[in-house]
Short mmCIF file of C-alpha atoms and ligand atoms in Angstrom, two decimals:
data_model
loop_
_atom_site.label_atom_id
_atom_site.label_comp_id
_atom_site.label_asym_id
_atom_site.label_seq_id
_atom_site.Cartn_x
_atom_site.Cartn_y
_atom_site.Cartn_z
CA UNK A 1 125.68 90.58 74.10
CA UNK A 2 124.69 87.93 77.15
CA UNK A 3 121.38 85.98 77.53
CA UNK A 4 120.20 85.03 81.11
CA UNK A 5 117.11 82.59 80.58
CA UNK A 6 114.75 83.38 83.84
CA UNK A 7 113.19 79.55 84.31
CA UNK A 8 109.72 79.59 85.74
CA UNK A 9 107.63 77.75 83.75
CA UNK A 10 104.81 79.11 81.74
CA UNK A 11 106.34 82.68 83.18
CA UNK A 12 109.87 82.36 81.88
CA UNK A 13 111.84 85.02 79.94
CA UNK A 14 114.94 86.27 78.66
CA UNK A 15 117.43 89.14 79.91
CA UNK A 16 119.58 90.49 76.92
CA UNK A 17 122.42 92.52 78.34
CA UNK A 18 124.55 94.02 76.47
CA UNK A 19 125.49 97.99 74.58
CA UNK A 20 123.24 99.54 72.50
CA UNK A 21 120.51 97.21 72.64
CA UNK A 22 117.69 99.63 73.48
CA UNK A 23 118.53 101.01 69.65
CA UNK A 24 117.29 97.23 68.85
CA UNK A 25 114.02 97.27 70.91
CA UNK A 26 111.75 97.07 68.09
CA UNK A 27 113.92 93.84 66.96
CA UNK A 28 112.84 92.48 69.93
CA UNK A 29 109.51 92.90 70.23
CA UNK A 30 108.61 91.65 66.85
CA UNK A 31 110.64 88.45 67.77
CA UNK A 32 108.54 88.15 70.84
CA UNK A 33 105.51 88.57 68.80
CA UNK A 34 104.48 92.24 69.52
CA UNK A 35 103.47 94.31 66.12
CA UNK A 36 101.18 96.91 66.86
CA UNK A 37 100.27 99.49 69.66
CA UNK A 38 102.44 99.90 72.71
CA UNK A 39 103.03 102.24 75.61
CA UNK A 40 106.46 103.33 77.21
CA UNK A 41 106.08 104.51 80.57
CA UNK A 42 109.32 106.09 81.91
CA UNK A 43 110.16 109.63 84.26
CA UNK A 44 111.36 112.94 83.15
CA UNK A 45 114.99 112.51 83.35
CA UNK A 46 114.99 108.81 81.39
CA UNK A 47 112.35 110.45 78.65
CA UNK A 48 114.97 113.63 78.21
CA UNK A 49 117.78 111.28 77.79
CA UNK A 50 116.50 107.71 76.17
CA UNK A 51 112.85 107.90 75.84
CA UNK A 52 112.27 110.41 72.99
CA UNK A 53 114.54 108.83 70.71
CA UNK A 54 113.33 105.40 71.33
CA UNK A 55 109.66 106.47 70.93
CA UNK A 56 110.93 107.72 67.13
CA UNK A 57 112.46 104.46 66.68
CA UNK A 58 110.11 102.55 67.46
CA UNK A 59 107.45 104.41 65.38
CA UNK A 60 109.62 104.04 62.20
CA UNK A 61 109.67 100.13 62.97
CA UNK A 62 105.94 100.52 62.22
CA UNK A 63 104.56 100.80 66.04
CA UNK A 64 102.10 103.00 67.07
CA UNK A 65 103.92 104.30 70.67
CA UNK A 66 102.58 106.45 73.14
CA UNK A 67 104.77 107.84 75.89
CA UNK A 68 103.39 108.33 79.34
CA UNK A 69 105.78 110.44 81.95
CA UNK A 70 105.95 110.97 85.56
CA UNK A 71 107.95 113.12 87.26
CA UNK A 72 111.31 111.27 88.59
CA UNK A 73 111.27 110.41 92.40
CA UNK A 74 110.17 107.51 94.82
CA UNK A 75 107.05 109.15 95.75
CA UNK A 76 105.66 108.02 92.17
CA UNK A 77 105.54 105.01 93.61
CA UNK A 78 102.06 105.30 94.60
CA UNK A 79 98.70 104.22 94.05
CA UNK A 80 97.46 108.19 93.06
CA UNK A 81 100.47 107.73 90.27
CA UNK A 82 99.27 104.59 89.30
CA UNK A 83 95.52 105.81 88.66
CA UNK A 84 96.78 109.00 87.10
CA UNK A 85 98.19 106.00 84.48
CA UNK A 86 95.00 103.90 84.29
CA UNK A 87 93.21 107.29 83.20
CA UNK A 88 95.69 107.92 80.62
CA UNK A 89 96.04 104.10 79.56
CA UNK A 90 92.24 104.11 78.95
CA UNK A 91 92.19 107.51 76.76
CA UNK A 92 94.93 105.53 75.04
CA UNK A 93 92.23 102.63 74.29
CA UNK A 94 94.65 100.45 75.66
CA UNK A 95 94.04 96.36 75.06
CA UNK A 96 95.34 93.41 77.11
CA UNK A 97 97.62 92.89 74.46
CA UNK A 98 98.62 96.29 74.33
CA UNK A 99 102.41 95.60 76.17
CA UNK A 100 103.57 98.22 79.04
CA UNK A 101 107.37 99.05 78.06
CA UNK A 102 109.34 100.31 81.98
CA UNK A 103 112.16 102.36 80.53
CA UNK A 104 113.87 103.83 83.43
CA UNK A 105 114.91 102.86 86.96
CA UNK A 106 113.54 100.34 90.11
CA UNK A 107 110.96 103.49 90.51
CA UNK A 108 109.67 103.09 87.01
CA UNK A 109 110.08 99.22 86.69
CA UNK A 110 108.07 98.88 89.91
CA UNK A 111 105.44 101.65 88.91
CA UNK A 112 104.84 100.63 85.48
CA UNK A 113 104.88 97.02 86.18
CA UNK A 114 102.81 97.18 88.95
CA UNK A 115 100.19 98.73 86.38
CA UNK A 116 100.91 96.11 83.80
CA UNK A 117 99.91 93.81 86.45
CA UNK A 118 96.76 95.29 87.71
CA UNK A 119 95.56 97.42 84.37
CA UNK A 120 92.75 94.88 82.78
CA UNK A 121 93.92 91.92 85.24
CA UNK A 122 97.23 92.47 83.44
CA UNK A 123 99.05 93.57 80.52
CA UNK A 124 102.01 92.58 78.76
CA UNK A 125 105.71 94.11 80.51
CA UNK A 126 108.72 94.79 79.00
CA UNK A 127 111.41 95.72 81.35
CA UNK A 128 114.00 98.53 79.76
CA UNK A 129 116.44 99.23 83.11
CA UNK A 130 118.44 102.34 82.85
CA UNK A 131 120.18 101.83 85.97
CA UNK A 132 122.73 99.76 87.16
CA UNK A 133 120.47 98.79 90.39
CA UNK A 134 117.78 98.23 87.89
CA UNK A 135 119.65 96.05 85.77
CA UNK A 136 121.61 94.29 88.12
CA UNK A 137 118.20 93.80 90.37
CA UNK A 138 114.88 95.39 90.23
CA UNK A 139 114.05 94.36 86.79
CA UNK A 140 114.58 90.84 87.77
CA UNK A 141 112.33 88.66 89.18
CA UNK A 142 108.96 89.94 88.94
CA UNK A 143 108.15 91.95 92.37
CA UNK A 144 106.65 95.01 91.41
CA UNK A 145 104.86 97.44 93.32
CA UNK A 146 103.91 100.56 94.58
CA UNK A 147 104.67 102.02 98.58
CA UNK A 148 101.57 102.89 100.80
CA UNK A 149 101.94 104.71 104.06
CA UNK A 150 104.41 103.16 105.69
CA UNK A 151 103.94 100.20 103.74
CA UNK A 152 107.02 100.28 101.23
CA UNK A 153 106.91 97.86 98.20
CA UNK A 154 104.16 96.23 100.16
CA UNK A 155 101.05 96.72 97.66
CA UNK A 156 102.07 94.80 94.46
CA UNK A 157 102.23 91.52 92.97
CA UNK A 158 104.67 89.41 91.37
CA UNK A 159 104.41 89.96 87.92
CA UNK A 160 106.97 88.09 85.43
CA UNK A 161 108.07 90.63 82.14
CA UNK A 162 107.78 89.23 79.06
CA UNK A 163 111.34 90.53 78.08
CA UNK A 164 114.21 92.30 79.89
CA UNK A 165 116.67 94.46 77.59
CA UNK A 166 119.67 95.96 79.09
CA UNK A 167 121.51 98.08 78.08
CA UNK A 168 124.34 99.04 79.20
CA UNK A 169 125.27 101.75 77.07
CA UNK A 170 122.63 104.19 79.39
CA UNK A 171 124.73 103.42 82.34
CA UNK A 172 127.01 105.77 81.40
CA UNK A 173 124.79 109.09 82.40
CA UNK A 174 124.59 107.97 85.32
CA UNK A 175 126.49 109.77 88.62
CA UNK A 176 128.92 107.69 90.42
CA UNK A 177 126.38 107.37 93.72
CA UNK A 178 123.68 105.62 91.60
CA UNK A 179 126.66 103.15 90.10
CA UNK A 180 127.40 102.39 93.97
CA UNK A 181 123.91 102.13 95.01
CA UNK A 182 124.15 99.28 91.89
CA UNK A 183 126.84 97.80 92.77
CA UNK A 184 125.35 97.20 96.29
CA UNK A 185 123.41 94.49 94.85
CA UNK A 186 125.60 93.00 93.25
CA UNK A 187 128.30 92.81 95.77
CA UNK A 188 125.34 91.68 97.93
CA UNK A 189 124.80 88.53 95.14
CA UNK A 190 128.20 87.17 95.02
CA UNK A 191 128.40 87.05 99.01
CA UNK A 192 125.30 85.08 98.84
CA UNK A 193 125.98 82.92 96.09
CA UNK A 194 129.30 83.02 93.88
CA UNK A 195 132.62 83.73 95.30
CA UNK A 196 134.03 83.94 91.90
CA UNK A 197 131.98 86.54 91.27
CA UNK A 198 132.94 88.13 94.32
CA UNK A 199 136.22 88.57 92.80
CA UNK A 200 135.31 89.06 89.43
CA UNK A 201 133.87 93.11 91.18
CA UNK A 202 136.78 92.92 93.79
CA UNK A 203 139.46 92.62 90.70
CA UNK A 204 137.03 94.81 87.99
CA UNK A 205 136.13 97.55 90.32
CA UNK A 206 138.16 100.34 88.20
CA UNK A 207 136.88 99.22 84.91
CA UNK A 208 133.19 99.01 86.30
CA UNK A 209 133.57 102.41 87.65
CA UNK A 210 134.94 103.85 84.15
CA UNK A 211 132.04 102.28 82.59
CA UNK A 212 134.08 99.76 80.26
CA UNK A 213 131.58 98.04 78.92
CA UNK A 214 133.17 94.29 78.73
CA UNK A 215 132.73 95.04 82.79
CA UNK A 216 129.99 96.74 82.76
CA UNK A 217 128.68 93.59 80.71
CA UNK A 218 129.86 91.09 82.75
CA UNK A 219 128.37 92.48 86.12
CA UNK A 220 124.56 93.39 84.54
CA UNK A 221 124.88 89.57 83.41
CA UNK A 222 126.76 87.64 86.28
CA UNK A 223 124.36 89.41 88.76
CA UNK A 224 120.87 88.34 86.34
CA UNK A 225 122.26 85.06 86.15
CA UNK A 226 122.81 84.86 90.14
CA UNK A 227 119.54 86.15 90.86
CA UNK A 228 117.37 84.37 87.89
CA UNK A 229 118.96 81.28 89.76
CA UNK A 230 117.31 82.03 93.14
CA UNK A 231 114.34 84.01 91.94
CA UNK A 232 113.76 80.22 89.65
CA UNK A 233 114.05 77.98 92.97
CA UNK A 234 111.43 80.19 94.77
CA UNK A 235 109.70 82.47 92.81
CA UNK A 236 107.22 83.56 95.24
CA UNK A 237 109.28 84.31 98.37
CA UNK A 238 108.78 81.21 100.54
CA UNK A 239 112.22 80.06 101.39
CA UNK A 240 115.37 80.71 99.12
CA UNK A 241 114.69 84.03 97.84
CA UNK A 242 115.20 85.57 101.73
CA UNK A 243 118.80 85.43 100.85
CA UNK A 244 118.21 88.23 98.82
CA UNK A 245 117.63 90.50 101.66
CA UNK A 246 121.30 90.21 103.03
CA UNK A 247 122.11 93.18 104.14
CA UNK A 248 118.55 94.54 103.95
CA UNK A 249 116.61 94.18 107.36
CA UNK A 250 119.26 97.01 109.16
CA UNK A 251 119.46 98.64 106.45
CA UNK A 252 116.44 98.96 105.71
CA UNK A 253 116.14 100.14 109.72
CA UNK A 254 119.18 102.53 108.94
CA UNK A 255 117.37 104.10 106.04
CA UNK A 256 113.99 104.34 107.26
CA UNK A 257 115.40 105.93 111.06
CA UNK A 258 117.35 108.73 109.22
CA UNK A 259 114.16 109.65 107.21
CA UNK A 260 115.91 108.35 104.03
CA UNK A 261 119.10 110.69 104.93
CA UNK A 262 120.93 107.37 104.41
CA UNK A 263 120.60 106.27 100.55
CA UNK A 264 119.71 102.81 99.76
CA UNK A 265 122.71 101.90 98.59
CA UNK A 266 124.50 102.88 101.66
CA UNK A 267 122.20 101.69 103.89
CA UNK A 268 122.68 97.78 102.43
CA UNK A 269 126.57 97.99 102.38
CA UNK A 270 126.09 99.60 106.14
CA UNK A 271 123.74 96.53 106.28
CA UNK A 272 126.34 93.54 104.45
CA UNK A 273 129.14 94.90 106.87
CA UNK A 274 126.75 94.93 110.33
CA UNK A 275 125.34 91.31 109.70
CA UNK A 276 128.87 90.03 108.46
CA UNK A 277 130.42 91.73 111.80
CA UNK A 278 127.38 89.58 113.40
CA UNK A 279 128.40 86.50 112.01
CA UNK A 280 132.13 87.36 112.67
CA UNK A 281 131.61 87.86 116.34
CA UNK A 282 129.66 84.36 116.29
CA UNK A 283 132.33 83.09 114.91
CA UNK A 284 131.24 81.99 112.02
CA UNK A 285 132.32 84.42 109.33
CA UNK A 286 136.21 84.51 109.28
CA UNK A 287 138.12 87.97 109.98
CA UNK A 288 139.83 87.93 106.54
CA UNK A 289 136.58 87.23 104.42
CA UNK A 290 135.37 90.31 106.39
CA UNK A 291 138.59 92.46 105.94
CA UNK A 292 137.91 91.31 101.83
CA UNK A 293 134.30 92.80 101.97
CA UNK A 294 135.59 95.88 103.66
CA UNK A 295 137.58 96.65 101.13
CA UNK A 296 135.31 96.02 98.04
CA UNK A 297 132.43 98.02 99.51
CA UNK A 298 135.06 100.52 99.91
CA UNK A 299 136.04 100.25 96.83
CA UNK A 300 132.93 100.73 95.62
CA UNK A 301 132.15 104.25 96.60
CA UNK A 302 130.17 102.43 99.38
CA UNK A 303 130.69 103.37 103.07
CA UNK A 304 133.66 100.91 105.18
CA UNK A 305 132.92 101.14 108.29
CA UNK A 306 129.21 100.97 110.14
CA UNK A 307 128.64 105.04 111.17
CA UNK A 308 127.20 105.64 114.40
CA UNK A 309 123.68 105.07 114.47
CA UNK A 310 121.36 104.75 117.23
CA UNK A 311 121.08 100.96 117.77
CA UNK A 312 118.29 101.40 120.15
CA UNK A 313 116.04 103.09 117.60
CA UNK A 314 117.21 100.79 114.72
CA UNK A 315 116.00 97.86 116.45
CA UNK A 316 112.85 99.05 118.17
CA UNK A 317 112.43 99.79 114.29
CA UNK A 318 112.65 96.36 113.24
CA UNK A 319 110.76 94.77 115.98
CA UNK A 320 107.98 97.11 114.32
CA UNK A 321 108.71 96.12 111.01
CA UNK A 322 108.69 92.75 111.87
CA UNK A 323 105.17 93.68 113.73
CA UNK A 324 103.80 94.96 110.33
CA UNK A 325 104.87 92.17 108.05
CA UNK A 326 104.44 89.28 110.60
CA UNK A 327 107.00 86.71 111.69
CA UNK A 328 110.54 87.30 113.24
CA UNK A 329 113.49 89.53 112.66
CA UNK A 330 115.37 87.67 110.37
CA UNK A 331 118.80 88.09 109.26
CA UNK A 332 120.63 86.67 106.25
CA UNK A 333 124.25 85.85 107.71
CA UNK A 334 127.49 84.87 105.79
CA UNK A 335 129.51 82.09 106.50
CA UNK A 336 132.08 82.69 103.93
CA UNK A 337 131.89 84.65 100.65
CA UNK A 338 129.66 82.94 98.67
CA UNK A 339 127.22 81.62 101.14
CA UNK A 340 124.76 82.37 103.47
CA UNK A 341 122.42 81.26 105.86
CA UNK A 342 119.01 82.38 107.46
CA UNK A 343 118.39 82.99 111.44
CA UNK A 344 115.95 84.27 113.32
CA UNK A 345 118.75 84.20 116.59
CA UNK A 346 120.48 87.21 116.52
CA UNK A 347 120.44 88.86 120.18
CA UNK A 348 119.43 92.31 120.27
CA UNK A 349 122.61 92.59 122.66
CA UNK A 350 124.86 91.34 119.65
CA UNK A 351 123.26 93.55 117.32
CA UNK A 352 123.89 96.81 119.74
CA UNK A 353 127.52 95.84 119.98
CA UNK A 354 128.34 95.35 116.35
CA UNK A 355 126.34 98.53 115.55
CA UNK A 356 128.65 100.23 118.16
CA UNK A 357 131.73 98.99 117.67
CA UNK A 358 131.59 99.77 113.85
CA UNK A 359 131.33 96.64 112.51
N1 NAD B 1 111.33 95.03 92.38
C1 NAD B 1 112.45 94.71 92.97
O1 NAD B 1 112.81 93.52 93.06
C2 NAD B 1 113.35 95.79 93.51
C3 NAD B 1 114.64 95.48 93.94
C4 NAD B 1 115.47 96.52 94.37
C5 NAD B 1 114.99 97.84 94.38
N2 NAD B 1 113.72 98.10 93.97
C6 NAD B 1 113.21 99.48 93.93
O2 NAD B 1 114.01 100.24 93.04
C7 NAD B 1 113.87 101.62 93.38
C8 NAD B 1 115.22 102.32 93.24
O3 NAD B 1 115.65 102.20 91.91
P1 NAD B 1 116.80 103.14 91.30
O4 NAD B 1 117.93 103.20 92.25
O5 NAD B 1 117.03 102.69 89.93
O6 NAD B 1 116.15 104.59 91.38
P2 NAD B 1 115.32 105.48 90.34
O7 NAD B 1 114.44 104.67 89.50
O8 NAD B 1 114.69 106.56 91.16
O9 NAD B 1 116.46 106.11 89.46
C9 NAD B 1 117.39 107.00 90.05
C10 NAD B 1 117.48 108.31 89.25
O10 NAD B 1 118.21 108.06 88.07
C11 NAD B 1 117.54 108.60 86.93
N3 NAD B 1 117.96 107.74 85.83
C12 NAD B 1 117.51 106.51 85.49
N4 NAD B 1 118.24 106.01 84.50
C13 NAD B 1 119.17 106.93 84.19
C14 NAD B 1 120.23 106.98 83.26
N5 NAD B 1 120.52 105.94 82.47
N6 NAD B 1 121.01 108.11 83.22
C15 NAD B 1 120.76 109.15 84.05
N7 NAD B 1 119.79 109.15 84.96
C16 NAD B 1 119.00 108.05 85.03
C17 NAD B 1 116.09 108.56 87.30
O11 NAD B 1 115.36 109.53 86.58
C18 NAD B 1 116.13 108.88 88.80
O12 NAD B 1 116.16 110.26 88.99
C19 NAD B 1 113.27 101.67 94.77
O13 NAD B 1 111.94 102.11 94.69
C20 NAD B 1 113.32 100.21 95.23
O14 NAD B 1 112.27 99.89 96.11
C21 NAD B 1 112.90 97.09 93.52
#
């Protein structure tokens, strides 16, 4: 088992990665001072495979659980979802100190923590990621939230968990697109801020993908230890923590102009290859560093090469996003594995001719 200490003050918290910790849960909360009532909010799927058992568990630790389901999907992410669980946390009689458990994926850890944050000004959260983008990411840092209209991840808060258990032993019913879509991420944090972690998924990429769990161990905790880094030097997304959207403002255009025909995961390594071709053709990112991420995207089940998109629409789509959110398009360029650097310079002319030329 690894321990990645979050620092942030008052706020900070522990990530305990490792297999078969979710059998320990109850363990856990007693050490972090929880004895009594508690709610697990999770989706169908997670509930079939994790959350029934753990619910018995943690009622024969002496708990009294209730288990609160929504149906699996993005769309849950959504303020009607989140009142459906207000109702049901108030039938429930549930206290501030009554802690929210997330079991599930970045749908569930953003839905249920979002309601942890608003439900009585805020309830106690305990993150429980089932997947690897949920370990690896979206259980990290405190941004929860739920989409509105074309507003997505835009209503929420940033809400620190009390505790974050991984583990990594539920990684292995997952199919090998959500393991890519994971490995995005964390591909995405060692070109932003370890190159030896770079290599460590370059060199591992077989054993991660056959779910050996000294890999799978050491990815979950080298990416929580790269991101509790940043997320502890800017916890409120001022400065540092933009380097966390590498790869994410055309892919975020890619996913969002193919109506979500593009997965997430895709759409970031589409995104990591476009802004390192960007960087390349500025000549700032060398040709071999960018032959090297090739290949581990590749290698990750992750597409190579940029498809052909309509670079037009993709950045007419970010000039609108940009509209929406305020400020400038803003992209998060390498300059060699293992660092990165902000601009808001990037020609819409150099943009169309990476996106063209494939990367
Ligand atoms: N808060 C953040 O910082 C942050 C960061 C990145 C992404 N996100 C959010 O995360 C979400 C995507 O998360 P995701 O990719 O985990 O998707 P998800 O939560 O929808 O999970 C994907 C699917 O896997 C199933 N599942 C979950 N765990 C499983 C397991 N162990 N075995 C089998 N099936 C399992 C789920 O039921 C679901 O159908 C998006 O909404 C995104 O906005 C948030």
């Amino acid at each position: 088992m690894k321990r990645v200490r979050v620092r942030l003050g008052n706020n900070s918290y522990n990530i305990y990665i490792g297999s078969g910790l979710l059998a320990q849960t109850g363990d856990w909360l007693k050490k972090s001072g929880f004895n009594d009532k508690l709610v697990i909010i999770t989706d169908q799927p997670v509930k079939r495979l994790y959350g029934t058992t753990l619910k018995q568990r943690l009622t024969s630790d002496g708990f009294n659980v209730a288990i609160l389901e929504v149906p699996e999907g993005e769309e849950q992410k959504s303020l009607e979802t989140a009142g459906r669980l207000y109702g049901k946390l108030t039938d429930l009689y549930a206290e501030r100190s009554t802690p929210i458990l997330a079991l599930g994926g970045g749908v569930i850890g953003d839905l249920a923590g979002f309601v942890a944050a608003t439900y009585l000004r805020g309830v106690p959260l305990i993150q429980l990621p089932t997947t690897l983008l949920a370990q690896v990411d979206s259980s990290i840092g405190g941004k929860v939230a739920v989409d509105h209209g074309k507003l997505k991840n835009k209503i929420g808060a940033f809400y620190q968990p009390r505790l974050v258990l991984s583990d990594t032993a539920t990684l292995k019913t997952l199919t090998p697109g959500e393991i890519s879509d994971g490995l995005a991420e964390a591909i995405k944090h060692g070109v932003i801020w370890d190159r030896e972690y770079f290599t460590y998924i370059e060199t591992n990429l077989d054993r991660i993908k056959s779910f050996d769990g000294a890999a799978l161990e050491a990815v979950v905790s080298g990416s929580a230890r790269i991101k509790a880094e940043v997320v502890a030097k800017d916890e409120r997304d001022f400065g540092l923590r933009n380097i966390l959207n590498y790869g994410h403002t055309i892919g975020h255009a890619v996913e969002s102009t193919t109506d979500f025909g593009v997965g997430h995961g895709q759409a970031v390594a589409i995104g990591m290859l476009a802004a390192a071709g960007i960087s390349n053709r500025l000549g700032i990112f060398d040709t071999g560093e960018l032959t090297r991420l090739k290949g581990v995207i590749e290698g990750a089940g992750l597409p190579a090469a940029i498809p052909e998109v309509d670079a037009k629409k993709l950045i007419q789509f970010m000039e609108h996003d940009k509209k929406i959110i305020g400020g400038r398009v803003r992209f998060v360029l390498p300059r060699s594995i293992g660092e990165v650097f902000i601009t808001d310079e990037v020609s819409p002319s150099l943009i169309e001719n990476v996106l063209a030329g494939g990367g």
